[in-house]
Amino acid sequence: QIVYLNWDINYHAPSPWNSTDAAPVEGTIFSNLNNTSLNNTGYEMLIVQPFNGEFYAGVTGTGIFPSNVMQSNYWTDASQTSQVKISNLDQTKKYRIGCFGSATWYGFFNGNYTINNTTLSLNSHNNNSKVIYFEDVVPNSDGEIILSISPAAGTPYCFTGAITIESYDSQLSTAELPIANNGSAQLNIAQQQAGQVEVRRPATSSNDDALISEVKAYPNPFTDNLRVDLVLSSKVKQVALLLYDANGRMVYQKVLGSNEVTRRMQTLDLSMTKALTPGNYFLKVICDGEAQQTIKLIKVR
């Protein structure tokens, strides 16, 4: 049996997939992970080092995984390492861990994935067919596997949309395993409704304590002006709006002090920013020094 886990915020995948349906914040735990028989495995995934948010421009349509799985990804910046811990594993078994990512931008988005001192690479550019696999992985003494993810040298970002977890008896090799179903087959309605991934957020990121509950940026695509709508907690003292180009360079910033934070709509005048050529950009919203949400934008003309 295999556990399929879709990394998303807004792009839920069909059963037998498990979907995180949450921002990749440090300390968040995803539990109640079902296998392909819809049995609760007891596995948990903890985000040890965070990602930057959801990237939703992966390949869509036909591919190795369902369209929503390929479209949604968590993304990692250059010089950053994101890390997850898979726990409650059986120490008497071995595991095959698969990693998948996809991005339709032009470029080479090579990610380095590391487990137990073994590093594999995946280029997520236009990927709808390739999954990298760590074979014969043995959990540590606590029944855990730690997966670290970082962009390769010279790569501005890397994108990860899914992982797969497959267990087998330790005396077997992966060559003796049956061919795995790719998780794209949808089950009947009753099966699709069975079981939900439990998301346990760290105390500082609970729904009640969230610093930001909504952010919108429009128009998208934009030309010279961008409007940003924010729904903020009354606790927020300062907000920074940072705009990055596709190479990870910050090309614009606006810092809102305590007198401006209460204003729901902010207008960004980008007409005098010479570095803004047509292309893809990321708007990162930071509240009181903590990254909260990131939105992909497209500039035209």
Coordinates of C-alpha atoms in Angstrom, one line a residue:
Q1 CA 0.0 0.0 0.0
I2 CA 1.1 3.5 -0.8
V3 CA 0.4 6.9 0.8
Y4 CA 0.0 9.7 -1.7
L5 CA 0.3 13.2 -0.3
N6 CA -0.6 16.4 -2.3
W7 CA 1.1 19.6 -1.1
D8 CA -1.4 22.3 -1.6
I9 CA -3.4 25.2 -0.1
N10 CA -6.3 25.5 -2.5
Y11 CA -6.0 22.6 -5.0
H12 CA -7.5 19.5 -3.2
A13 CA -6.8 16.2 -4.9
P14 CA -9.3 13.3 -5.3
S15 CA -9.1 10.1 -3.2
P16 CA -7.0 8.1 -2.6
W17 CA -4.8 11.2 -2.3
N18 CA -4.3 13.0 1.0
S19 CA -4.2 16.8 0.6
T20 CA -2.5 19.2 3.0
D21 CA -4.9 22.1 2.2
A22 CA -2.8 24.4 4.3
A23 CA 0.1 26.9 4.2
P24 CA 3.5 25.3 4.6
V25 CA 4.3 27.0 8.0
E26 CA 7.0 25.8 10.2
G27 CA 5.6 23.5 13.0
T28 CA 2.5 22.5 11.0
I29 CA 1.7 18.7 11.4
F30 CA -0.4 16.7 8.9
S31 CA -1.7 13.5 10.3
N32 CA -4.5 10.9 9.5
L33 CA -2.7 10.0 6.3
N34 CA -4.6 7.2 4.5
N35 CA -3.1 4.6 2.1
T36 CA -4.6 3.5 -1.2
S37 CA -7.0 1.2 0.7
L38 CA -8.2 4.3 2.7
N39 CA -6.8 2.9 5.9
N40 CA -5.3 5.3 8.4
T41 CA -1.6 4.5 8.5
G42 CA -0.8 6.7 11.5
Y43 CA 1.9 8.5 9.6
E44 CA 2.5 12.1 10.2
M45 CA 4.4 14.8 8.3
L46 CA 5.8 17.8 10.2
I47 CA 7.2 20.9 8.5
V48 CA 10.5 21.4 10.2
Q49 CA 11.8 24.3 8.0
P50 CA 9.1 26.2 6.1
F51 CA 8.4 26.7 2.4
N52 CA 7.4 30.1 0.9
G53 CA 3.8 29.3 0.1
E54 CA 1.8 27.7 -2.7
F55 CA 2.9 27.9 -6.3
Y56 CA -0.1 27.1 -8.6
A57 CA 1.4 27.2 -12.1
G58 CA 2.4 23.6 -12.5
V59 CA 1.4 21.5 -15.5
T60 CA -2.3 20.8 -15.8
G61 CA -4.2 18.1 -17.7
T62 CA -3.0 14.6 -18.4
G63 CA 0.1 13.3 -16.5
I64 CA 1.5 10.9 -14.1
F65 CA -0.6 12.4 -11.2
P66 CA -4.1 14.1 -11.1
S67 CA -4.1 17.6 -12.6
N68 CA -4.6 19.4 -9.2
V69 CA -1.6 17.5 -7.8
M70 CA 0.6 18.6 -10.7
Q71 CA -0.7 22.2 -10.6
S72 CA -0.1 22.9 -6.9
N73 CA 3.4 23.1 -5.4
Y74 CA 5.2 24.4 -2.4
W75 CA 8.2 26.5 -3.4
T76 CA 11.6 27.1 -2.0
D77 CA 13.9 30.0 -2.7
A78 CA 17.6 30.0 -3.6
S79 CA 19.9 29.7 -0.6
Q80 CA 16.9 28.3 1.4
T81 CA 16.4 24.8 2.7
S82 CA 12.9 23.5 3.4
Q83 CA 12.5 20.3 5.4
V84 CA 9.8 17.9 6.4
K85 CA 9.8 15.0 8.9
I86 CA 7.7 11.8 8.3
S87 CA 7.1 10.0 11.5
N88 CA 5.4 7.0 13.1
L89 CA 7.1 4.7 10.6
D90 CA 7.7 1.0 11.2
Q91 CA 11.4 0.4 11.9
T92 CA 11.2 -3.2 10.8
K93 CA 10.3 -2.1 7.2
K94 CA 12.0 -0.2 4.4
Y95 CA 10.5 2.6 2.5
R96 CA 10.5 4.0 -1.0
I97 CA 9.9 7.8 -0.9
G98 CA 8.9 9.6 -4.1
C99 CA 9.1 13.3 -4.8
F100 CA 7.4 15.3 -7.6
G101 CA 7.3 18.9 -8.6
S102 CA 6.1 20.9 -11.6
A103 CA 6.4 24.5 -13.0
T104 CA 5.3 25.9 -16.3
W105 CA 7.7 28.9 -16.2
Y106 CA 10.6 29.0 -18.6
G107 CA 13.8 27.9 -17.0
F108 CA 15.5 25.1 -15.1
F109 CA 14.1 24.7 -11.7
N110 CA 16.4 22.0 -10.3
G111 CA 15.7 20.9 -6.8
N112 CA 18.1 18.9 -4.6
Y113 CA 16.3 16.3 -2.4
T114 CA 18.2 14.7 0.5
I115 CA 17.4 11.7 2.7
N116 CA 20.0 10.0 4.9
N117 CA 22.9 11.7 3.1
T118 CA 21.6 10.6 -0.3
T119 CA 20.8 13.5 -2.7
L120 CA 18.7 13.2 -5.8
S121 CA 17.8 16.0 -8.3
L122 CA 14.6 16.9 -10.0
N123 CA 14.0 19.5 -12.7
S124 CA 10.4 20.6 -12.3
H125 CA 10.2 22.6 -15.6
N126 CA 7.1 21.4 -17.5
N127 CA 7.2 18.1 -15.6
N128 CA 4.2 15.8 -15.8
S129 CA 5.9 12.5 -15.9
K130 CA 9.0 12.2 -13.7
V131 CA 9.1 11.2 -10.0
I132 CA 12.4 10.7 -8.2
Y133 CA 12.6 7.8 -5.8
F134 CA 14.7 7.1 -2.7
E135 CA 14.9 3.3 -2.5
D136 CA 15.4 1.1 0.6
V137 CA 15.1 4.0 3.1
V138 CA 15.4 2.9 6.7
P139 CA 13.8 5.1 9.4
N140 CA 15.9 6.3 12.3
S141 CA 15.6 5.0 15.8
D142 CA 12.6 7.2 16.4
G143 CA 10.8 5.8 13.4
E144 CA 11.3 9.0 11.3
I145 CA 12.5 10.0 7.9
I146 CA 13.7 13.5 7.3
L147 CA 13.5 15.0 3.8
S148 CA 15.5 18.2 3.0
I149 CA 14.8 20.3 -0.1
S150 CA 16.8 23.1 -1.6
P151 CA 17.3 24.7 -5.1
A152 CA 20.5 23.5 -6.9
A153 CA 23.3 26.1 -7.4
G154 CA 22.3 28.8 -9.8
T155 CA 18.6 27.9 -9.6
P156 CA 16.3 30.7 -8.3
Y157 CA 13.5 28.4 -7.0
C158 CA 12.5 24.7 -6.8
F159 CA 8.9 23.4 -6.6
T160 CA 7.6 20.3 -4.8
G161 CA 4.0 19.2 -5.4
A162 CA 3.7 15.8 -3.9
I163 CA 5.5 12.9 -2.1
T164 CA 4.7 9.2 -2.0
I165 CA 5.4 6.8 0.9
E166 CA 5.6 3.1 0.2
S167 CA 6.6 0.5 2.8
Y168 CA 7.7 -3.1 2.3
D169 CA 9.4 -5.9 4.3
S170 CA 13.1 -5.1 4.9
Q171 CA 14.2 -8.4 3.4
L172 CA 12.8 -7.4 0.0
S173 CA 14.5 -5.1 -2.5
T174 CA 12.5 -2.5 -4.5
A175 CA 13.0 -4.6 -7.6
E176 CA 10.7 -7.2 -6.0
L177 CA 7.9 -4.7 -5.4
P178 CA 4.8 -4.7 -7.6
I179 CA 4.4 -1.7 -10.0
A180 CA 2.8 1.1 -8.0
N181 CA -0.5 2.7 -9.1
N182 CA 0.2 6.4 -9.8
G183 CA -2.7 7.6 -7.7
S184 CA -4.6 9.1 -10.6
A185 CA -7.5 6.8 -10.5
Q186 CA -10.5 8.2 -8.7
L187 CA -12.5 6.0 -6.4
N188 CA -16.3 6.1 -5.9
I189 CA -18.0 8.9 -4.0
A190 CA -18.2 7.0 -0.7
Q191 CA -14.5 6.3 -0.8
Q192 CA -13.7 9.9 -1.7
Q193 CA -15.5 11.2 1.4
A194 CA -13.8 8.7 3.7
G195 CA -11.1 10.2 6.0
Q196 CA -9.6 13.7 6.1
V197 CA -6.1 14.8 6.8
E198 CA -5.8 16.4 10.2
V199 CA -3.8 19.7 10.2
R200 CA -2.3 20.8 13.5
R201 CA -0.8 24.2 13.1
P202 CA 1.7 25.7 15.6
A203 CA 0.1 28.0 18.2
T204 CA 1.3 31.1 16.5
S205 CA -0.3 30.1 13.2
S206 CA -3.7 28.9 14.4
N207 CA -6.8 30.3 12.7
D208 CA -7.6 32.5 15.8
D209 CA -4.1 33.9 16.0
A210 CA -3.4 34.3 12.3
L211 CA -1.9 37.6 11.5
I212 CA -3.4 37.7 8.1
S213 CA -6.6 35.9 6.9
E214 CA -6.9 37.2 3.4
V215 CA -4.8 38.9 0.7
K216 CA -5.6 39.8 -2.9
A217 CA -3.6 41.5 -5.5
Y218 CA -5.1 42.8 -8.7
P219 CA -5.3 43.4 -11.6
N220 CA -3.3 40.3 -12.6
P221 CA -1.8 40.6 -15.1
F222 CA -0.9 44.2 -14.2
T223 CA 0.9 47.2 -16.0
D224 CA 2.0 50.1 -13.8
N225 CA -0.3 50.0 -10.7
L226 CA -1.2 47.2 -8.4
R227 CA -3.9 47.1 -5.7
V228 CA -3.5 44.9 -2.7
D229 CA -6.4 44.1 -0.4
L230 CA -5.5 42.9 3.1
V231 CA -7.5 41.4 6.0
L232 CA -5.3 41.7 9.0
S233 CA -5.4 40.8 12.7
S234 CA -5.7 43.8 15.0
K235 CA -2.4 42.6 16.6
V236 CA -0.4 43.5 13.4
K237 CA 1.9 46.5 13.9
Q238 CA 3.8 46.5 10.6
V239 CA 3.3 45.1 7.1
A240 CA 5.9 44.9 4.4
L241 CA 4.9 44.3 0.7
L242 CA 7.9 43.0 -1.2
L243 CA 8.0 42.3 -4.9
Y244 CA 10.5 39.9 -6.4
D245 CA 11.3 39.1 -10.0
A246 CA 11.7 35.6 -11.4
N247 CA 15.4 35.6 -10.4
G248 CA 14.7 36.2 -6.8
R249 CA 15.7 39.8 -6.8
M250 CA 13.6 42.3 -4.8
V251 CA 12.6 45.1 -7.1
Y252 CA 10.1 47.0 -5.0
Q253 CA 9.1 47.3 -1.4
K254 CA 6.6 49.2 0.6
V255 CA 6.5 49.2 4.4
L256 CA 3.3 50.1 6.2
G257 CA 3.6 51.5 9.7
S258 CA 1.1 51.3 12.5
N259 CA -0.9 54.3 11.1
E260 CA -1.3 52.6 7.7
V261 CA -1.9 49.0 8.7
T262 CA -5.6 49.6 9.3
R263 CA -6.1 50.6 5.7
R264 CA -7.6 47.5 3.9
M265 CA -6.5 48.5 0.4
Q266 CA -3.0 49.6 -0.7
T267 CA -2.1 50.9 -4.1
L268 CA 1.4 50.2 -5.4
D269 CA 2.6 52.7 -8.0
L270 CA 5.2 50.8 -10.0
S271 CA 5.4 53.2 -12.9
M272 CA 8.8 54.6 -11.8
T273 CA 10.4 51.2 -11.1
K274 CA 12.6 50.7 -14.1
A275 CA 13.6 47.2 -13.2
L276 CA 10.0 46.0 -13.9
T277 CA 10.1 44.5 -17.3
P278 CA 7.3 42.3 -18.5
G279 CA 7.4 38.8 -16.9
N280 CA 6.6 36.9 -13.8
Y281 CA 6.9 38.3 -10.3
F282 CA 6.1 37.3 -6.7
L283 CA 4.5 39.6 -4.1
K284 CA 5.5 38.5 -0.6
V285 CA 3.4 39.8 2.4
I286 CA 5.3 40.0 5.7
C287 CA 3.6 40.8 9.0
D288 CA 5.6 41.9 12.0
G289 CA 8.7 40.3 10.4
E290 CA 7.1 36.9 9.5
A291 CA 6.4 35.8 5.9
Q292 CA 2.7 35.2 5.6
Q293 CA 1.6 34.8 2.0
T294 CA 3.1 34.9 -1.5
I295 CA 1.2 35.7 -4.7
K296 CA 2.4 35.0 -8.2
L297 CA 1.9 38.0 -10.6
I298 CA 2.4 38.7 -14.3
K299 CA 3.5 42.1 -15.6
V300 CA 2.6 43.1 -19.2
R301 CA 3.8 46.0 -21.3

